[in-house]
Amino acid sequence: MTDPRRRVPRTDVVLADPRLADAAGRLGRAAVKAAVAGAQQRARAGELPPGEVADAAVRALPATAGGLATVLNATGVILHTNLGRAALSTAAREAIQAAAGHTDVELDLHTGLRARRGRGALNALRDAVPDAADVHVVNNGAAALVLAATALAAGKEIIVSRGEMVEIGDGFRLPELLESTGARLREVGTTNRTSVEDYEKTISPDTGFILKVHPSNFVVTGFTGEAAVEDLATLRVPVVADIGSGLLKPDSLLPGEPDATTSLRKGASLVTASGDKLLGGPQAGLILGDATLIERLRRHPLARALRVDKLTLAALQATLTGPETPTWQALRIDGRELKERTRRAADRLAEAGVEVTLVASKAVVGGGGAPGIELPSWSLSLPQTYGVFLRTTAPIVVGRVSRDRLLLDLRCVPPESDDQVVAAVREAARACTS
Ligand SMILES: *Cc1c(COP(=O)(O)O)cnc(C)c1O
């Protein structure tokens, strides 16, 4: 038998394939060459018959010329920060596409005069939370806090419980962020217990506001106590509630998760939240509440530096007014249906000779939401060694490793992509066993 290296087709030969020539026009020559080089590499390693190099290169092409790879999220983590948190709804994707050119983002087409930027998204947010007298949108949840701290408490104090001095992730610590604005933090209470009196005795003419932070990625249990927003609201200083997740109304599926409507009804002056967590929208920081305070935030010079892009505004509006988002579809998925989908995928893989089992697993909300809530789920259990191939060959599938097995949870995979997962796993099995 001839050395397979000899028989791997040359780059110019592969690039002459009409599908690849066409892709070079859309994606640029570099992207296509990279896909071809990867396929040649696999053929040289004996993982791919030389005659299939062009086919493999076509499959490995990125969907767009953009720099980010499209990923099928089989981690069972609905809001995976490393995968970009919320997957946008079709409505939001279409809105982004439509807004990509020139838009009326700051123009009233009837009068021909300048208009409030992003008023469509702002109105949609106000309609979604009628308890908010006004709303403002910035770049992300952290920006919302920075703007509130800068506009309302620079040179003054923010009173916050020692139990709420949290780190959100990747070294992002809320206290450090707040202090970077020039506000001083006044810590009160203890890690596990803080009372209204702890706050009350700290209030002075120097107080900017009281901050209530939802510890969105851990739970404290045992001998605990915290002051309720409704009690803090009686202390005659503004209460800013950082609820984190962006839940706008209470939801019985996530009973412990604070929401904007309830926080405002209980007397919070302002609520801050993220757009790309449980709201299921684009990265954004939502600020809702008292009209006078929001006006101060909006007029602060820093607001200009934190303002959002037209694409974000378009996606946010579509998220707020459109159908159920993929985030909520994944949360509410029917367990039997998920098991059935997973079993079908397992059967097809087993028929193809892949070493696979169907296992019960646990999914989580992730991304700083609903800590401690586990959603019963189902997964394909596969040899761990498939992981690298699945992460690096299109269609990209990211799973998670548990007890030396690679688990693929289809909860966050759109059902129409199940076939792609099956095909990818078959390829991985072939590549990893040859
Ligand atoms: C996620 C989170 C933030 C930060 O929001 P980003 O949108 O990631 O900037 C702040 N506070 C809480 C409680 C959070 O959960």
XYZ file of C-alpha atoms and ligand atoms in Angstrom:
449
model
C 0.000 0.000 0.000
C 1.255 3.478 -0.820
C 2.048 5.928 1.932
C -1.198 7.914 2.523
C 0.873 11.128 2.720
C 1.687 10.713 -0.927
C -1.939 10.480 -1.923
C -3.266 13.523 -0.052
C -4.397 15.931 -2.786
C -2.456 19.159 -3.197
C -3.922 22.428 -1.950
C -4.442 23.972 -5.401
C -6.246 20.822 -6.541
C -8.594 20.893 -3.543
C -9.178 24.641 -3.868
C -10.368 24.111 -7.444
C -13.455 22.327 -6.050
C -16.327 24.646 -7.085
C -17.827 24.608 -3.581
C -14.547 25.822 -2.099
C -13.944 28.344 -4.870
C -17.397 29.762 -4.199
C -16.765 29.854 -0.446
C -13.532 31.801 -0.992
C -15.639 34.572 -2.539
C -17.921 34.693 0.490
C -15.552 33.989 3.359
C -12.147 35.074 2.068
C -9.338 32.862 0.837
C -7.624 32.513 4.212
C -10.630 30.844 5.857
C -10.988 28.344 3.024
C -7.266 27.540 2.991
C -7.355 26.914 6.722
C -10.247 24.455 6.294
C -8.376 22.674 3.511
C -5.175 22.500 5.542
C -7.093 20.947 8.451
C -8.630 18.312 6.189
C -5.258 17.508 4.569
C -3.778 17.153 8.037
C -6.437 14.615 8.982
C -5.871 12.705 5.745
C -2.121 12.618 6.408
C -2.817 11.284 9.889
C -4.894 8.533 8.325
C -8.135 9.816 9.904
C -9.716 10.625 6.560
C -9.630 8.875 3.171
C -7.653 11.151 0.798
C -10.605 11.233 -1.583
C -12.705 12.979 1.087
C -10.411 15.943 1.731
C -12.542 18.403 -0.248
C -15.766 17.170 1.383
C -14.232 17.475 4.850
C -12.937 20.960 4.049
C -16.417 22.053 2.924
C -17.878 20.758 6.193
C -15.199 22.527 8.201
C -15.867 25.919 6.604
C -17.072 28.583 8.993
C -20.672 29.622 8.390
C -19.706 33.273 8.037
C -16.603 35.372 7.589
C -16.972 36.485 11.227
C -14.343 35.592 13.768
C -16.548 33.642 16.154
C -17.258 29.978 15.640
C -20.855 28.769 15.804
C -21.205 26.209 18.559
C -23.870 23.654 19.439
C -24.178 23.950 23.220
C -24.473 20.417 24.570
C -23.094 21.338 27.994
C -26.466 21.373 29.726
C -25.584 24.864 30.967
C -28.269 27.115 29.524
C -26.431 30.424 30.006
C -22.822 29.413 29.528
C -20.650 32.520 29.898
C -17.867 31.044 27.766
C -20.373 30.325 25.001
C -21.818 33.843 25.045
C -24.657 33.319 27.572
C -28.114 33.580 25.971
C -28.700 32.297 22.434
C -30.857 34.896 20.717
C -34.324 34.185 19.386
C -34.940 34.090 15.663
C -36.817 37.368 16.073
C -33.746 38.981 17.663
C -31.432 37.600 14.985
C -33.663 39.004 12.265
C -33.830 42.351 14.037
C -30.029 42.500 14.128
C -29.857 41.668 10.463
C -32.393 44.380 9.642
C -30.611 46.965 11.821
C -27.200 46.267 10.374
C -27.482 48.970 7.750
C -28.671 52.513 8.340
C -31.620 52.752 10.729
C -33.883 55.252 12.489
C -32.149 54.560 15.815
C -32.004 58.297 16.636
C -34.311 59.804 14.048
C -38.067 60.388 14.094
C -39.082 59.581 10.542
C -42.343 61.557 10.857
C -40.835 64.852 11.971
C -37.425 64.338 10.452
C -35.942 65.423 13.784
C -33.554 63.755 16.143
C -35.327 61.358 18.517
C -34.487 59.518 21.726
C -31.982 56.820 20.889
C -33.390 53.304 20.965
C -36.859 54.466 22.016
C -38.431 51.291 20.595
C -36.409 49.077 22.922
C -36.912 51.430 25.874
C -40.674 51.493 25.335
C -40.761 47.713 25.059
C -38.875 47.406 28.344
C -41.208 49.849 30.073
C -44.221 47.983 28.712
C -42.772 44.724 30.016
C -42.332 46.213 33.496
C -45.173 48.698 34.093
C -43.930 49.256 37.653
C -40.871 51.037 36.270
C -41.510 54.760 35.851
C -38.564 54.959 33.478
C -35.810 52.761 32.061
C -32.315 53.091 30.682
C -30.102 50.609 28.851
C -26.310 50.405 28.975
C -23.655 48.003 27.829
C -23.999 45.277 30.475
C -24.939 44.654 34.088
C -21.579 45.865 35.339
C -21.985 49.117 33.385
C -25.410 49.624 34.959
C -23.825 49.420 38.413
C -20.933 51.682 37.429
C -23.316 54.308 36.102
C -25.527 54.170 39.193
C -22.525 54.351 41.511
C -20.892 57.198 39.584
C -24.008 59.298 39.090
C -25.524 58.760 42.539
C -22.631 58.027 44.902
C -19.275 59.313 43.611
C -17.504 60.856 46.622
C -20.235 59.401 48.823
C -20.997 56.034 50.373
C -22.738 52.928 49.135
C -24.019 50.788 51.975
C -23.814 47.070 51.233
C -24.096 43.902 53.300
C -20.958 41.829 53.921
C -22.971 38.864 52.652
C -23.352 40.528 49.259
C -19.763 41.483 48.451
C -19.695 38.993 45.624
C -17.413 37.902 42.847
C -19.405 37.217 39.684
C -16.733 35.213 37.887
C -13.376 35.488 36.145
C -12.090 37.769 38.890
C -14.925 40.288 38.461
C -15.581 41.497 41.997
C -18.443 43.815 42.606
C -16.822 45.752 45.484
C -13.762 46.547 43.377
C -15.925 47.665 40.495
C -17.956 49.982 42.722
C -14.894 51.486 44.389
C -13.345 52.183 41.001
C -16.067 54.806 40.493
C -14.901 56.910 43.444
C -17.753 55.794 45.670
C -16.823 54.453 49.117
C -18.256 51.137 50.222
C -19.680 50.950 53.735
C -19.907 47.283 54.610
C -22.534 46.345 57.161
C -23.589 43.163 58.956
C -21.832 39.821 58.586
C -21.404 37.215 55.894
C -24.437 35.224 56.986
C -26.640 37.790 58.726
C -27.416 41.454 58.124
C -30.392 43.282 59.626
C -32.236 46.460 58.707
C -30.728 48.083 61.843
C -27.233 47.396 60.467
C -28.077 49.540 57.480
C -30.057 52.114 59.431
C -27.305 53.007 61.876
C -24.848 53.527 59.012
C -26.983 56.022 57.096
C -25.594 59.559 57.121
C -25.700 62.669 54.909
C -22.817 60.976 53.097
C -24.954 58.038 51.963
C -25.394 57.763 48.198
C -27.589 54.681 48.230
C -28.119 51.258 49.740
C -27.160 48.449 47.400
C -28.864 45.052 47.534
C -26.998 42.484 45.461
C -28.482 39.153 44.520
C -25.765 36.549 45.117
C -26.472 34.935 41.798
C -23.840 32.208 41.793
C -23.949 30.777 45.323
C -26.346 30.179 48.178
C -25.804 30.714 51.897
C -27.688 28.270 54.059
C -28.029 27.635 57.777
C -28.129 30.510 60.279
C -28.774 33.302 57.818
C -30.708 36.524 57.621
C -30.912 39.432 55.266
C -32.842 42.680 55.236
C -35.753 42.690 52.825
C -36.007 45.372 50.147
C -39.386 46.478 51.554
C -37.795 47.195 54.936
C -34.789 48.984 53.438
C -37.168 51.077 51.353
C -38.466 52.698 54.568
C -35.035 54.156 55.391
C -35.427 57.216 53.120
C -32.318 56.699 51.034
C -32.443 55.215 47.528
C -32.259 51.422 47.377
C -30.599 49.997 44.284
C -31.365 46.294 43.772
C -28.898 44.471 41.542
C -30.960 41.421 40.656
C -28.420 40.205 38.105
C -30.440 37.803 36.027
C -32.877 40.057 34.192
C -36.022 38.187 35.177
C -38.718 40.840 34.664
C -41.611 39.102 36.429
C -41.729 36.263 38.952
C -41.623 32.786 37.454
C -42.716 29.627 39.256
C -39.973 27.629 37.565
C -37.309 29.654 39.409
C -38.913 30.488 42.741
C -35.788 31.861 44.435
C -34.863 34.195 41.612
C -35.566 37.897 42.224
C -37.375 39.791 39.475
C -37.600 43.445 38.497
C -41.360 43.853 38.998
C -41.371 42.450 42.533
C -38.264 44.406 43.540
C -39.827 47.668 42.333
C -43.143 46.896 44.051
C -41.280 46.279 47.278
C -39.822 49.754 47.035
C -36.468 49.489 45.260
C -35.682 52.873 43.709
C -33.700 51.286 40.902
C -33.224 47.747 39.653
C -30.171 46.764 37.618
C -29.898 43.547 35.585
C -28.250 41.902 32.597
C -29.910 41.508 29.208
C -28.239 38.218 28.297
C -29.082 36.088 31.313
C -32.663 35.027 32.068
C -34.143 37.673 29.793
C -32.580 35.655 26.985
C -31.508 38.715 25.008
C -28.322 40.473 23.900
C -25.594 41.615 26.264
C -26.999 44.744 27.891
C -27.432 46.381 31.273
C -31.010 47.201 32.178
C -31.801 49.969 34.670
C -35.421 50.355 35.737
C -37.216 52.482 38.289
C -37.507 56.008 39.599
C -37.767 58.571 36.794
C -35.740 61.288 38.559
C -32.862 58.931 39.317
C -32.897 57.481 35.798
C -32.765 61.026 34.419
C -29.657 61.707 36.539
C -28.046 58.560 35.171
C -28.974 59.378 31.603
C -27.599 62.933 31.857
C -24.305 61.884 33.453
C -21.361 62.264 31.035
C -20.406 58.635 31.613
C -23.721 57.511 30.099
C -22.338 58.320 26.650
C -19.416 55.954 27.176
C -21.735 53.127 28.222
C -24.398 53.527 25.568
C -25.442 50.551 23.505
C -25.111 49.846 19.850
C -28.070 49.880 17.443
C -27.733 46.093 17.012
C -28.178 45.574 20.743
C -31.197 47.867 20.827
C -32.772 46.025 17.912
C -32.166 42.604 19.469
C -33.385 43.761 22.883
C -36.629 45.087 21.475
C -37.243 41.884 19.511
C -36.457 39.793 22.600
C -38.953 41.772 24.670
C -41.774 41.735 22.128
C -41.098 38.470 20.281
C -41.886 34.818 21.002
C -40.347 32.685 23.754
C -36.552 32.818 23.672
C -34.272 29.773 23.301
C -33.289 30.348 26.950
C -36.846 29.751 28.120
C -37.427 26.963 25.642
C -34.416 25.210 27.160
C -35.675 25.904 30.674
C -39.198 24.676 30.011
C -38.337 21.740 27.757
C -40.532 18.707 28.282
C -38.484 16.008 30.061
C -40.062 13.097 28.183
C -39.506 14.785 24.852
C -35.871 15.470 25.709
C -35.394 11.849 26.761
C -36.999 10.676 23.521
C -34.761 12.916 21.382
C -31.679 11.765 23.247
C -32.699 8.103 23.010
C -33.242 8.420 19.257
C -29.793 9.970 18.863
C -28.264 7.220 21.023
C -29.985 4.500 18.966
C -28.740 5.957 15.695
C -25.207 6.201 17.069
C -25.299 2.675 18.458
C -26.467 1.384 15.080
C -23.442 3.078 13.552
C -21.232 1.223 16.004
C -20.522 4.146 18.345
C -19.970 3.261 21.986
C -22.765 5.308 23.543
C -25.219 5.119 26.424
C -28.214 7.198 27.423
C -27.785 8.578 30.950
C -29.792 10.769 33.297
C -27.924 14.011 34.002
C -28.415 17.438 35.528
C -28.630 20.714 33.646
C -28.234 24.137 35.245
C -29.136 27.715 34.407
C -25.544 28.948 34.747
C -24.283 32.399 33.814
C -24.977 33.809 37.242
C -28.599 32.788 37.623
C -30.650 30.486 39.815
C -27.803 28.967 41.832
C -28.669 25.661 43.419
C -31.402 24.866 40.885
C -30.792 21.647 38.991
C -32.929 20.643 36.042
C -33.304 16.889 35.519
C -31.959 16.144 32.071
C -30.712 13.397 29.725
C -27.379 13.022 28.002
C -25.473 10.921 25.528
C -22.520 9.415 27.387
C -19.494 8.983 25.113
C -15.775 8.273 25.390
C -14.084 11.376 26.746
C -11.535 11.311 23.925
C -14.189 12.512 21.428
C -14.254 15.917 23.103
C -11.362 17.547 21.254
C -12.572 16.423 17.837
C -16.101 17.661 18.529
C -14.782 21.040 19.684
C -12.517 21.568 16.713
C -14.390 20.176 13.708
C -17.537 21.746 12.287
C -20.304 21.422 13.276
C -18.740 22.253 16.623
C -20.335 20.490 19.578
C -19.296 21.390 23.129
C -20.223 18.939 25.856
C -18.931 18.450 29.359
C -16.861 15.827 31.076
C -18.203 13.912 34.037
C -16.466 10.910 35.591
C -14.216 10.359 32.591
C -17.109 10.377 30.138
C -18.108 13.053 27.654
C -21.755 13.997 28.221
C -23.787 15.657 25.475
C -27.027 17.175 26.799
C -29.432 18.125 23.993
C -31.471 20.515 26.173
C -29.845 23.639 24.671
C -29.444 22.147 21.197
C -32.239 23.190 18.814
C -34.131 19.960 17.932
C -33.488 20.594 14.222
C -29.760 20.311 14.995
C -29.963 16.802 16.499
C -28.946 15.352 13.115
C -25.838 17.516 13.128
C -24.894 16.267 16.594
C -25.338 12.651 15.498
C -23.261 13.225 12.355
C -20.531 15.001 14.336
C -20.324 12.195 16.900
C -20.105 9.575 14.148
C -17.208 11.477 12.616
C -15.556 11.815 16.016
C -15.922 8.092 16.637
C -14.367 7.361 13.268
C -11.511 9.811 13.808
C -10.826 8.655 17.356
C -10.873 4.916 16.689
C -9.041 4.792 13.352
C -24.104 38.853 36.156
C -24.209 39.816 37.282
C -23.633 41.086 37.195
C -22.807 41.502 36.010
O -23.591 41.628 34.871
P -22.889 41.588 33.419
O -24.028 41.744 32.475
O -22.179 40.295 33.336
O -21.956 42.741 33.373
C -23.777 41.934 38.256
N -24.480 41.568 39.355
C -25.062 40.359 39.464
C -25.813 40.025 40.703
C -24.947 39.434 38.432
O -25.517 38.232 38.545
